[in-house]
CSV table of C-alpha atoms and ligand atoms in Angstrom, one decimal:
chain,number,residue,atom,x,y,z
S,3,MET,CA,0.0,0.0,0.0
S,4,ASP,CA,1.3,3.5,-0.8
S,5,LYS,CA,2.6,5.8,1.8
S,6,LEU,CA,2.3,9.6,2.2
S,7,VAL,CA,5.3,11.8,3.1
S,8,ILE,CA,4.3,15.0,4.8
S,9,GLU,CA,6.6,17.9,5.6
S,10,ARG,CA,6.0,21.0,7.7
S,11,SER,CA,3.8,23.2,5.5
S,12,GLY,CA,2.0,26.5,5.5
S,13,PRO,CA,0.6,29.0,5.2
S,14,LEU,CA,-2.0,27.2,3.0
S,15,CYS,CA,-3.6,29.5,0.4
S,16,GLY,CA,-6.1,29.2,-2.4
S,17,THR,CA,-9.6,27.8,-3.1
S,18,VAL,CA,-10.8,24.2,-3.1
S,19,SER,CA,-14.1,22.5,-3.7
S,20,VAL,CA,-15.6,19.9,-1.4
S,21,HIS,CA,-16.7,16.6,-2.9
S,22,GLY,CA,-20.1,15.0,-2.3
S,23,ALA,CA,-20.8,13.5,1.1
S,24,LYS,CA,-19.8,9.8,1.5
S,25,ASN,CA,-22.2,9.4,4.3
S,26,ALA,CA,-25.1,10.8,2.2
S,27,VAL,CA,-24.4,8.8,-1.0
S,28,LEU,CA,-24.1,5.4,0.7
S,29,PRO,CA,-27.7,5.1,2.1
S,30,ILE,CA,-29.0,6.9,-1.1
S,31,MET,CA,-27.4,4.1,-3.2
S,32,ALA,CA,-29.2,1.6,-1.0
S,33,ALA,CA,-32.5,3.5,-1.4
S,34,CYS,CA,-32.4,2.8,-5.2
S,35,LEU,CA,-33.3,-0.8,-4.2
S,36,LEU,CA,-36.8,0.5,-3.4
S,37,SER,CA,-37.7,1.0,-7.0
S,38,ASP,CA,-37.5,-1.1,-10.2
S,39,GLU,CA,-36.7,2.0,-12.2
S,40,PRO,CA,-33.2,3.5,-12.8
S,41,SER,CA,-31.8,6.4,-10.7
S,42,VAL,CA,-29.1,8.9,-11.5
S,43,ILE,CA,-27.0,10.4,-8.6
S,44,THR,CA,-24.5,13.2,-9.2
S,45,ASN,CA,-21.7,14.8,-7.1
S,46,VAL,CA,-20.7,11.2,-6.1
S,47,PRO,CA,-17.3,11.1,-4.4
S,48,PRO,CA,-14.8,8.6,-6.0
S,49,VAL,CA,-14.0,6.9,-2.6
S,50,THR,CA,-13.5,3.2,-1.8
S,51,ASP,CA,-16.7,3.0,0.3
S,52,VAL,CA,-18.8,4.0,-2.8
S,53,PHE,CA,-17.0,1.3,-4.9
S,54,THR,CA,-17.8,-1.2,-2.2
S,55,MET,CA,-21.5,-0.3,-2.1
S,56,MET,CA,-21.5,-0.6,-6.0
S,57,GLU,CA,-20.1,-4.1,-5.5
S,58,ILE,CA,-22.9,-4.9,-3.0
S,59,LEU,CA,-25.6,-3.7,-5.4
S,60,ARG,CA,-24.1,-5.6,-8.3
S,61,GLY,CA,-24.1,-8.7,-6.1
S,62,LEU,CA,-27.9,-8.2,-5.8
S,63,GLY,CA,-28.2,-8.1,-9.6
S,64,VAL,CA,-28.4,-4.3,-9.7
S,65,GLY,CA,-26.5,-2.4,-12.4
S,66,ALA,CA,-24.2,0.4,-11.0
S,67,ALA,CA,-21.9,2.5,-13.2
S,68,LEU,CA,-19.9,5.5,-12.2
S,69,ALA,CA,-18.7,8.0,-14.8
S,70,GLN,CA,-16.8,11.0,-13.2
S,71,ASP,CA,-19.2,12.0,-10.4
S,72,ARG,CA,-22.4,10.6,-12.0
S,73,LEU,CA,-23.6,7.2,-10.7
S,74,THR,CA,-26.4,5.4,-12.6
S,75,ILE,CA,-28.2,2.6,-10.7
S,76,THR,CA,-30.4,0.2,-12.7
S,77,PRO,CA,-32.4,-2.1,-10.4
S,78,ASP,CA,-34.3,-3.8,-13.3
S,79,ALA,CA,-36.3,-6.1,-11.0
S,80,TYR,CA,-33.2,-7.5,-9.3
S,81,THR,CA,-33.7,-10.8,-7.4
S,82,GLY,CA,-30.7,-10.9,-5.0
S,83,VAL,CA,-31.3,-10.4,-1.3
S,84,VAL,CA,-27.9,-11.3,0.2
S,85,ALA,CA,-25.1,-8.8,1.2
S,86,PRO,CA,-22.1,-11.1,1.7
S,87,TYR,CA,-19.6,-11.1,4.6
S,88,GLU,CA,-16.6,-10.3,2.4
S,89,LEU,CA,-18.2,-7.0,1.4
S,90,VAL,CA,-20.1,-6.1,4.6
S,91,SER,CA,-16.9,-6.7,6.7
S,92,ARG,CA,-15.2,-4.0,4.6
S,93,MET,CA,-17.9,-1.4,5.3
S,94,ARG,CA,-20.4,-1.2,8.1
S,95,ALA,CA,-22.7,1.1,6.1
S,96,SER,CA,-23.6,-2.0,4.1
S,97,VAL,CA,-26.2,-2.6,6.8
S,98,CYS,CA,-28.4,0.0,5.2
S,99,VAL,CA,-29.5,-2.4,2.4
S,100,LEU,CA,-31.5,-4.2,5.1
S,101,GLY,CA,-34.5,-1.9,5.1
S,102,PRO,CA,-34.9,-1.5,1.3
S,103,LEU,CA,-34.5,-5.2,0.6
S,104,LEU,CA,-37.1,-6.1,3.2
S,105,ALA,CA,-39.5,-3.5,1.9
S,106,LYS,CA,-39.0,-4.3,-1.8
S,107,ARG,CA,-38.3,-8.1,-1.8
S,108,GLY,CA,-39.7,-9.2,1.6
S,109,ARG,CA,-36.4,-10.8,2.5
S,110,ALA,CA,-32.8,-9.8,3.3
S,111,LYS,CA,-29.7,-11.7,4.4
S,112,VAL,CA,-27.0,-9.3,5.5
S,113,SER,CA,-23.8,-10.2,7.2
S,114,MET,CA,-23.4,-8.8,10.7
S,115,PRO,CA,-21.2,-5.7,10.3
S,116,GLY,CA,-17.8,-6.4,11.9
S,117,GLY,CA,-16.7,-4.2,14.8
S,118,CYS,CA,-14.1,-1.6,13.9
S,119,VAL,CA,-11.3,0.3,15.6
S,120,ILE,CA,-13.6,3.1,16.6
S,121,GLY,CA,-15.4,0.8,19.0
S,122,ALA,CA,-18.4,-1.5,19.1
S,123,ARG,CA,-20.9,-1.0,16.2
S,124,PRO,CA,-24.1,-2.6,17.5
S,125,ILE,CA,-27.2,-2.7,15.2
S,126,ASP,CA,-29.9,-3.3,17.9
S,127,LEU,CA,-31.7,-0.1,16.9
S,128,HIS,CA,-31.8,-1.1,13.2
S,129,LEU,CA,-33.4,-4.5,14.2
S,130,LYS,CA,-35.7,-2.9,16.7
S,131,GLY,CA,-37.1,-0.5,14.1
S,132,LEU,CA,-37.5,-3.1,11.4
S,133,GLN,CA,-39.2,-5.6,13.8
S,134,ALA,CA,-41.6,-2.8,14.9
S,135,LEU,CA,-42.6,-2.6,11.2
S,136,GLY,CA,-43.5,-6.3,11.3
S,137,ALA,CA,-40.2,-7.9,10.1
S,138,SER,CA,-39.1,-11.2,11.7
S,139,VAL,CA,-35.4,-11.2,12.3
S,140,GLU,CA,-32.9,-13.8,13.4
S,141,ILE,CA,-29.1,-13.9,13.6
S,142,LYS,CA,-27.7,-17.1,12.2
S,143,HIS,CA,-24.0,-18.0,11.4
S,144,GLY,CA,-23.1,-14.3,11.5
S,145,TYR,CA,-25.9,-13.2,9.2
S,146,ILE,CA,-29.0,-11.1,9.9
S,147,ILE,CA,-31.8,-13.0,8.3
S,148,ALA,CA,-35.0,-10.9,8.0
S,149,SER,CA,-38.3,-11.5,6.3
S,150,THR,CA,-41.8,-10.2,6.1
S,151,SER,CA,-45.1,-10.9,4.4
S,152,GLY,CA,-45.6,-7.1,4.3
S,153,LEU,CA,-44.4,-4.3,6.4
S,154,ARG,CA,-46.9,-2.2,8.4
S,155,GLY,CA,-46.4,1.3,9.7
S,156,ALA,CA,-45.7,1.7,13.4
S,157,ARG,CA,-44.5,4.1,16.1
S,158,VAL,CA,-40.7,3.5,16.5
S,159,GLN,CA,-38.3,4.9,19.2
S,160,LEU,CA,-34.8,5.0,17.8
S,161,GLY,CA,-32.9,6.6,20.7
S,162,GLY,CA,-30.0,4.6,22.0
S,163,SER,CA,-27.6,5.1,25.0
S,164,PHE,CA,-25.4,7.1,22.6
S,165,GLY,CA,-28.1,9.2,21.1
S,166,SER,CA,-30.0,8.5,17.8
S,167,SER,CA,-28.6,6.3,15.1
S,168,VAL,CA,-28.0,7.8,11.7
S,169,LEU,CA,-28.1,4.6,9.6
S,170,ALA,CA,-30.9,3.0,11.7
S,171,THR,CA,-33.0,6.2,11.0
S,172,GLY,CA,-32.2,5.7,7.3
S,173,ASN,CA,-33.0,2.0,7.4
S,174,VAL,CA,-36.4,2.5,9.1
S,175,MET,CA,-37.3,5.5,6.9
S,176,MET,CA,-36.5,3.5,3.7
S,177,ALA,CA,-38.5,0.5,4.9
S,178,ALA,CA,-41.4,2.6,6.1
S,179,SER,CA,-41.6,4.3,2.7
S,180,LEU,CA,-43.2,1.1,1.2
S,181,ALA,CA,-44.9,-0.1,4.4
S,182,GLU,CA,-48.7,-0.3,4.7
S,183,GLY,CA,-49.9,2.8,6.7
S,184,GLU,CA,-48.1,5.4,8.7
S,185,THR,CA,-44.8,5.3,10.6
S,186,LEU,CA,-43.7,7.7,13.3
S,187,ILE,CA,-40.0,7.6,14.0
S,188,GLU,CA,-39.2,9.3,17.4
S,189,GLN,CA,-35.7,10.2,18.5
S,190,ALA,CA,-34.7,10.2,14.9
S,191,ALA,CA,-31.2,11.3,13.8
S,192,CYS,CA,-31.1,14.8,12.4
S,193,GLU,CA,-27.8,14.7,10.5
S,194,PRO,CA,-27.8,16.5,7.1
S,195,GLU,CA,-27.1,13.1,5.5
S,196,VAL,CA,-30.4,11.8,6.8
S,197,VAL,CA,-32.1,14.9,5.4
S,198,ASP,CA,-30.4,14.3,2.0
S,199,LEU,CA,-31.7,10.7,2.1
S,200,ALA,CA,-35.2,11.9,2.8
S,201,ASN,CA,-35.0,14.3,0.0
S,202,PHE,CA,-34.0,11.5,-2.4
S,203,LEU,CA,-36.9,9.4,-1.1
S,204,LEU,CA,-39.3,12.3,-1.6
S,205,THR,CA,-38.1,12.6,-5.2
S,206,MET,CA,-38.9,8.9,-5.6
S,207,GLY,CA,-42.4,9.6,-4.5
S,208,ALA,CA,-42.2,8.8,-0.8
S,209,ARG,CA,-44.4,10.7,1.7
S,210,ILE,CA,-42.1,12.0,4.5
S,211,GLU,CA,-42.5,14.9,6.9
S,212,GLY,CA,-40.3,16.2,9.7
S,213,CYS,CA,-36.9,15.1,8.5
S,214,GLY,CA,-34.1,17.0,10.2
S,215,SER,CA,-36.2,17.0,13.4
S,216,ARG,CA,-36.3,14.3,16.1
S,217,VAL,CA,-39.8,13.1,14.9
S,218,ILE,CA,-40.2,11.9,11.3
S,219,ARG,CA,-43.6,10.9,9.9
S,220,ILE,CA,-43.7,8.5,6.9
S,221,ARG,CA,-46.9,7.5,5.0
S,222,GLY,CA,-46.2,4.3,3.0
S,223,VAL,CA,-46.9,4.2,-0.7
S,224,ALA,CA,-47.4,1.3,-3.1
S,225,ARG,CA,-44.4,1.9,-5.3
S,226,LEU,CA,-41.5,4.3,-5.7
S,227,ARG,CA,-40.1,5.6,-9.0
S,228,GLY,CA,-36.4,6.1,-10.0
S,229,ALA,CA,-35.1,9.6,-9.3
S,230,ARG,CA,-32.3,12.1,-10.1
S,231,HIS,CA,-30.4,13.6,-7.2
S,232,ARG,CA,-27.3,15.7,-6.4
S,233,ILE,CA,-25.5,14.7,-3.2
S,234,ILE,CA,-24.9,17.4,-0.6
S,235,PRO,CA,-21.3,18.5,0.1
S,236,ASP,CA,-19.3,16.5,2.5
S,237,ARG,CA,-19.2,18.5,5.8
S,238,ILE,CA,-16.6,16.2,7.2
S,239,GLU,CA,-14.2,16.8,4.3
S,240,ALA,CA,-14.9,20.5,4.6
S,241,GLY,CA,-14.3,20.5,8.4
S,242,THR,CA,-11.1,18.5,7.9
S,243,LEU,CA,-9.8,21.2,5.5
S,244,MET,CA,-10.9,24.0,7.9
S,245,ILE,CA,-8.9,22.4,10.7
S,246,ALA,CA,-5.9,22.0,8.4
S,247,VAL,CA,-5.9,25.8,7.7
S,248,ALA,CA,-6.4,26.7,11.3
S,249,MET,CA,-3.4,24.6,12.3
S,250,ALA,CA,-1.0,25.4,9.4
S,251,GLY,CA,-2.1,29.0,9.0
S,252,GLY,CA,-3.2,30.7,5.8
S,253,ASP,CA,-6.2,31.9,3.9
S,254,VAL,CA,-8.4,29.3,2.1
S,255,THR,CA,-11.8,29.4,0.6
S,256,ILE,CA,-13.7,26.1,0.7
S,257,ASP,CA,-16.3,26.0,-2.0
S,258,GLY,CA,-19.4,24.0,-1.2
S,259,ALA,CA,-18.9,24.2,2.6
S,260,ARG,CA,-22.2,25.0,4.2
S,261,ALA,CA,-22.3,27.0,7.4
S,262,GLU,CA,-25.6,25.4,8.5
S,263,HIS,CA,-23.9,22.0,8.4
S,264,LEU,CA,-20.8,23.1,10.4
S,265,GLY,CA,-22.1,25.5,13.1
S,266,ALA,CA,-20.4,23.7,16.0
S,267,VAL,CA,-17.1,23.4,14.1
S,268,ILE,CA,-17.1,27.1,13.1
S,269,ASP,CA,-17.8,28.0,16.8
S,270,LYS,CA,-14.9,25.9,18.1
S,271,LEU,CA,-12.4,26.9,15.5
S,272,THR,CA,-13.3,30.6,16.1
S,273,GLU,CA,-12.8,30.1,19.8
S,274,ALA,CA,-9.4,28.5,19.1
S,275,GLY,CA,-8.3,31.6,17.2
S,276,ALA,CA,-9.2,31.0,13.5
S,277,SER,CA,-11.4,33.5,11.6
S,278,ILE,CA,-14.2,32.0,9.5
S,279,GLU,CA,-16.2,34.1,7.0
S,280,LYS,CA,-19.5,32.8,5.5
S,281,LEU,CA,-19.5,33.5,1.8
S,282,ASN,CA,-22.1,32.6,-0.8
S,283,GLY,CA,-21.9,28.8,-1.0
S,284,ALA,CA,-18.5,28.7,0.6
S,285,LEU,CA,-16.5,29.3,3.8
S,286,ARG,CA,-13.3,31.3,4.0
S,287,VAL,CA,-10.9,30.3,6.7
S,288,GLN,CA,-8.0,32.5,7.9
S,289,SER,CA,-5.5,31.7,10.6
S,290,ASP,CA,-2.0,32.7,11.7
S,291,GLY,CA,-1.5,29.2,13.1
S,292,ALA,CA,-1.3,30.4,16.7
S,293,LEU,CA,-4.2,28.7,18.4
S,294,LYS,CA,-5.4,28.4,22.0
S,295,ALA,CA,-6.8,25.5,23.9
S,296,VAL,CA,-10.6,24.7,23.7
S,297,GLU,CA,-13.0,22.2,25.2
S,298,VAL,CA,-14.9,20.0,22.8
S,299,THR,CA,-17.6,17.3,23.3
S,300,THR,CA,-18.8,15.3,20.4
S,301,LEU,CA,-22.6,15.1,20.1
S,302,PRO,CA,-25.3,14.1,17.6
S,303,PHE,CA,-26.0,16.9,15.0
S,304,PRO,CA,-26.0,19.8,15.4
S,305,GLY,CA,-23.3,19.1,18.0
S,306,PHE,CA,-19.6,18.8,17.2
S,307,PRO,CA,-19.3,15.8,14.9
S,308,THR,CA,-17.5,12.7,16.1
S,309,ASP,CA,-16.1,12.3,12.6
S,310,LEU,CA,-14.0,15.5,13.2
S,311,GLN,CA,-12.9,14.4,16.7
S,312,ALA,CA,-9.5,13.0,15.7
S,313,GLN,CA,-8.7,16.0,13.5
S,314,MET,CA,-9.6,18.4,16.3
S,315,MET,CA,-7.3,16.5,18.6
S,316,ALA,CA,-4.5,17.1,16.3
S,317,LEU,CA,-5.3,20.8,16.4
S,318,MET,CA,-5.4,20.7,20.2
S,319,ALA,CA,-2.0,19.0,20.3
S,320,VAL,CA,-0.4,22.3,19.0
S,321,SER,CA,-2.7,24.8,20.7
S,322,ARG,CA,-1.4,26.8,23.6
S,323,GLY,CA,-2.8,25.5,26.9
S,324,VAL,CA,-4.6,22.3,28.0
S,325,SER,CA,-7.6,21.2,25.9
S,326,LEU,CA,-10.3,18.7,26.9
S,327,LEU,CA,-12.0,16.5,24.3
S,328,THR,CA,-14.9,14.2,25.3
S,329,GLU,CA,-16.3,11.6,22.9
S,330,LYS,CA,-20.0,10.9,23.6
S,331,ILE,CA,-20.8,8.9,20.4
S,332,TYR,CA,-18.0,6.4,20.2
S,333,PRO,CA,-16.2,6.4,23.6
S,334,GLU,CA,-13.5,4.1,22.3
S,335,ARG,CA,-12.6,6.3,19.3
S,336,PHE,CA,-9.1,7.2,20.5
S,337,MET,CA,-6.8,4.9,18.5
S,338,HIS,CA,-5.1,8.1,17.1
S,339,ILE,CA,-3.8,9.2,20.6
S,340,SER,CA,-0.9,6.8,20.5
S,341,GLU,CA,0.1,7.8,17.0
S,342,LEU,CA,-0.1,11.5,17.8
S,343,ASN,CA,2.0,10.9,21.0
S,344,ARG,CA,4.6,9.2,18.8
S,345,MET,CA,4.9,12.6,17.1
S,346,GLY,CA,5.5,14.4,20.5
S,347,ALA,CA,2.0,15.2,21.4
S,348,GLN,CA,1.1,15.1,25.1
S,349,ILE,CA,-2.3,13.4,25.3
S,350,THR,CA,-3.7,11.3,28.1
S,351,ARG,CA,-6.9,9.4,27.9
S,352,GLU,CA,-9.3,9.6,30.8
S,353,GLY,CA,-12.2,7.2,30.0
S,354,ALA,CA,-14.3,8.8,27.2
S,355,SER,CA,-12.2,12.0,27.4
S,356,ALA,CA,-8.7,13.0,26.3
S,357,VAL,CA,-6.7,15.7,28.1
S,358,VAL,CA,-4.4,17.4,25.5
S,359,LYS,CA,-1.5,19.5,26.7
S,360,GLY,CA,-0.5,21.7,23.8
S,361,VAL,CA,3.2,21.5,22.7
S,362,GLU,CA,5.4,24.1,20.9
S,363,SER,CA,5.8,21.7,18.0
S,364,LEU,CA,5.3,18.1,17.0
S,365,ARG,CA,8.1,16.0,15.6
S,366,GLY,CA,7.7,14.1,12.3
S,367,ALA,CA,7.7,10.3,12.7
S,368,PRO,CA,6.6,7.1,10.8
S,369,VAL,CA,3.0,6.6,11.8
S,370,VAL,CA,0.2,4.2,10.9
S,371,ALA,CA,-3.4,5.3,10.4
S,372,PRO,CA,-5.7,3.0,12.4
S,373,ASP,CA,-8.9,4.2,10.8
S,374,LEU,CA,-10.4,6.7,8.3
S,375,ARG,CA,-10.7,9.9,10.3
S,376,ALA,CA,-7.4,9.2,12.3
S,377,SER,CA,-5.6,9.1,8.9
S,378,ALA,CA,-6.7,12.7,8.3
S,379,ALA,CA,-5.7,13.7,11.8
S,380,LEU,CA,-2.2,12.3,11.3
S,381,ILE,CA,-1.8,14.2,7.9
S,382,LEU,CA,-2.8,17.4,9.6
S,383,ALA,CA,-0.3,16.8,12.4
S,384,GLY,CA,2.4,16.1,9.8
S,385,LEU,CA,1.7,19.5,8.3
S,386,VAL,CA,2.8,21.3,11.5
S,387,ALA,CA,5.5,18.8,12.6
S,388,GLU,CA,9.3,19.3,12.3
S,389,ASN,CA,11.1,17.0,9.8
S,390,HIS,CA,8.9,14.7,7.8
S,391,THR,CA,6.1,12.3,8.7
S,392,GLU,CA,5.6,9.0,6.9
S,393,LEU,CA,2.0,7.9,7.0
S,394,ASP,CA,1.1,4.2,6.4
S,395,GLY,CA,-2.5,3.0,6.1
S,396,VAL,CA,-3.4,5.3,3.2
S,397,ASP,CA,-6.2,2.8,2.3
S,398,HIS,CA,-8.1,4.0,5.3
S,399,MET,CA,-8.0,7.6,4.1
S,400,GLU,CA,-9.1,6.5,0.6
S,401,ARG,CA,-12.3,5.0,2.1
S,402,GLY,CA,-13.7,8.5,2.8
S,403,TYR,CA,-11.5,11.2,1.2
S,404,ALA,CA,-11.1,11.6,-2.6
S,405,GLY,CA,-7.4,12.6,-3.1
S,406,LEU,CA,-7.0,14.5,0.2
S,407,GLU,CA,-3.3,14.8,-0.4
S,408,GLU,CA,-3.8,16.4,-3.8
S,409,VAL,CA,-6.4,18.8,-2.4
S,410,LEU,CA,-3.9,19.9,0.4
S,411,ALA,CA,-1.0,20.0,-2.1
S,412,ARG,CA,-3.0,22.4,-4.3
S,413,LEU,CA,-3.1,24.7,-1.2
S,414,GLY,CA,0.6,24.6,-0.8
S,415,ALA,CA,1.0,21.6,1.5
S,416,LYS,CA,4.3,19.6,1.1
S,417,ILE,CA,2.7,16.2,0.8
S,418,THR,CA,3.6,13.4,-1.6
S,419,ARG,CA,2.5,9.9,-2.3
S,420,VAL,CA,5.2,7.2,-2.4
S,421,LYS,CA,4.0,4.3,-4.5
S,422,GLN,CA,4.7,0.9,-2.8
S,423,GLY,CA,4.9,-2.3,-4.9
Z,27,EPZ,C1,-22.9,7.1,10.8
Z,27,EPZ,O1,-22.6,5.8,11.2
Z,27,EPZ,C2,-21.6,7.5,10.0
Z,27,EPZ,N1,-21.4,6.5,8.9
Z,27,EPZ,C3,-20.4,7.5,10.9
Z,27,EPZ,O2,-19.3,8.0,10.1
Z,27,EPZ,C4,-20.7,8.5,12.0
Z,27,EPZ,O3,-19.6,8.5,12.9
Z,27,EPZ,C5,-21.9,8.1,12.7
Z,27,EPZ,O4,-23.1,8.0,11.8
Z,27,EPZ,C6,-22.3,9.1,13.8
Z,27,EPZ,O5,-22.5,10.3,13.3
Z,27,EPZ,C7,-22.2,6.6,7.8
Z,27,EPZ,O6,-23.1,7.3,7.7
Z,27,EPZ,C8,-21.9,5.6,6.7
Z,27,EPZ,P1,-24.8,5.6,14.5
Z,27,EPZ,P2,-23.7,4.9,12.0
Z,27,EPZ,O7,-25.7,4.4,14.2
Z,27,EPZ,O8,-25.1,5.3,11.4
Z,27,EPZ,C9,-24.8,3.5,18.6
Z,27,EPZ,C10,-17.2,8.0,9.1
Z,27,EPZ,O9,-16.1,8.2,9.7
Z,27,EPZ,N2,-25.7,2.6,18.0
Z,27,EPZ,O10,-25.4,7.0,14.3
Z,27,EPZ,O11,-23.3,3.5,11.9
Z,27,EPZ,C11,-23.4,3.4,18.0
Z,27,EPZ,O12,-22.6,2.4,18.6
Z,27,EPZ,C12,-18.2,7.1,9.9
Z,27,EPZ,O13,-17.5,8.5,8.0
Z,27,EPZ,C13,-26.4,1.6,18.8
Z,27,EPZ,O14,-26.2,1.6,20.0
Z,27,EPZ,O15,-23.6,5.5,13.4
Z,27,EPZ,C14,-22.8,4.8,18.3
Z,27,EPZ,O16,-22.4,4.9,19.6
Z,27,EPZ,C15,-17.6,6.5,11.2
Z,27,EPZ,N3,-27.2,0.8,18.2
Z,27,EPZ,C16,-24.1,5.7,18.2
Z,27,EPZ,O17,-25.2,4.9,18.4
Z,27,EPZ,C17,-27.5,0.8,16.9
Z,27,EPZ,O18,-28.3,0.0,16.4
Z,27,EPZ,C18,-24.2,6.4,16.9
Z,27,EPZ,O19,-24.1,5.5,15.9
Z,27,EPZ,C19,-26.8,1.7,16.1
Z,27,EPZ,C20,-25.9,2.6,16.7
């Protein structure tokens, strides 16, 4: 697998565009299973998770073709209902084919999603929601086997001990779209990606109200048509770039970044010392790189996103003072602490929190990315570290970022990819 070599960089200057949101396109690709007609999705990011979801759809007998950022899905009365272990184990989001397959085909056999380095990834809320709609579900030989003679609308509570579930809300909303009668989802997730999925379903002819709030009402319909849809910008890619500029210093305009998706991030980066200007359809970030300690707690939207926690920790590592970072969504999501400490950071974990004592400067080192968002955090740390940093585990980065190193290099970052084998 390739490596990235990162040198101290900055100031970063220029304009970049954000790709479409990975976490919006994946459930929307699954939603195409709810219709026999083709759908066309644009602004699709060319990331590994999208290619994996395409493989899952093809395995079900569905056509999936990506040309630049335009994805054409042709269900054509597919017959498959199995999402196999070798694909689901690569990507937990595969679980979101469960609801559409049940609703459209009455059956689904989906491998249990493996755990991952960010912690346990239970699916109890997904199963609770689908069972409430009348599905019978059993777990056998590592597979979720679900069936129904016809889903019926119901009142569903989707709050878990870590807040609402994004993909469980998506699964239940998709299944309820073809169920008999009305479904009320309470304690629904409000993430922009859930709203984007609802907008896609509405274009397909679904009847949904309240998306973006904690209570979503779905009135089932007999059939859904194919649709055309443009994916929302990726707020996590935008937030990652904002944190990069805050740390390395500079003046960068991020086209596509939406202030309404990044309120908590704008608030915390401003508090740390960056200045963020809302432009028409873009955000402009300016910083002199001299930052001060902040306290951050990750929460469901509109709180600070857990998917920017690792990147924020890298910023705290070089901010003046002692920062506190508390992870309320995935309390085990701290694999990046040891790698950042190898670079001279002074971070100690206290349960679901990390105490980060800012240092004058980090030192470049060979580091290994344990997961997708930690890979971005280590790149950002490399941008402000002495000497050079060698990052292994680039495949993690490629799951959710389309050419992050090229985007940063265009802004003046000294970052190169070293081909391996
Ligand atoms: C989505 O995952 C995102 N992935 C994650 O992004 C993101 O971190 C997460 O939402 C939270 O915002 C995609 O959209 C593909 P959850 P999801 O169900 O839906 C617990 C990235 O880096 N929970 O909202 O799987 C769960 O353990 C990825 O792009 C249950 O207890 O997350 C967690 O503590 C990482 N039971 C909390 O809820 C369940 O049945 C939120 O998880 C489901 C979840």
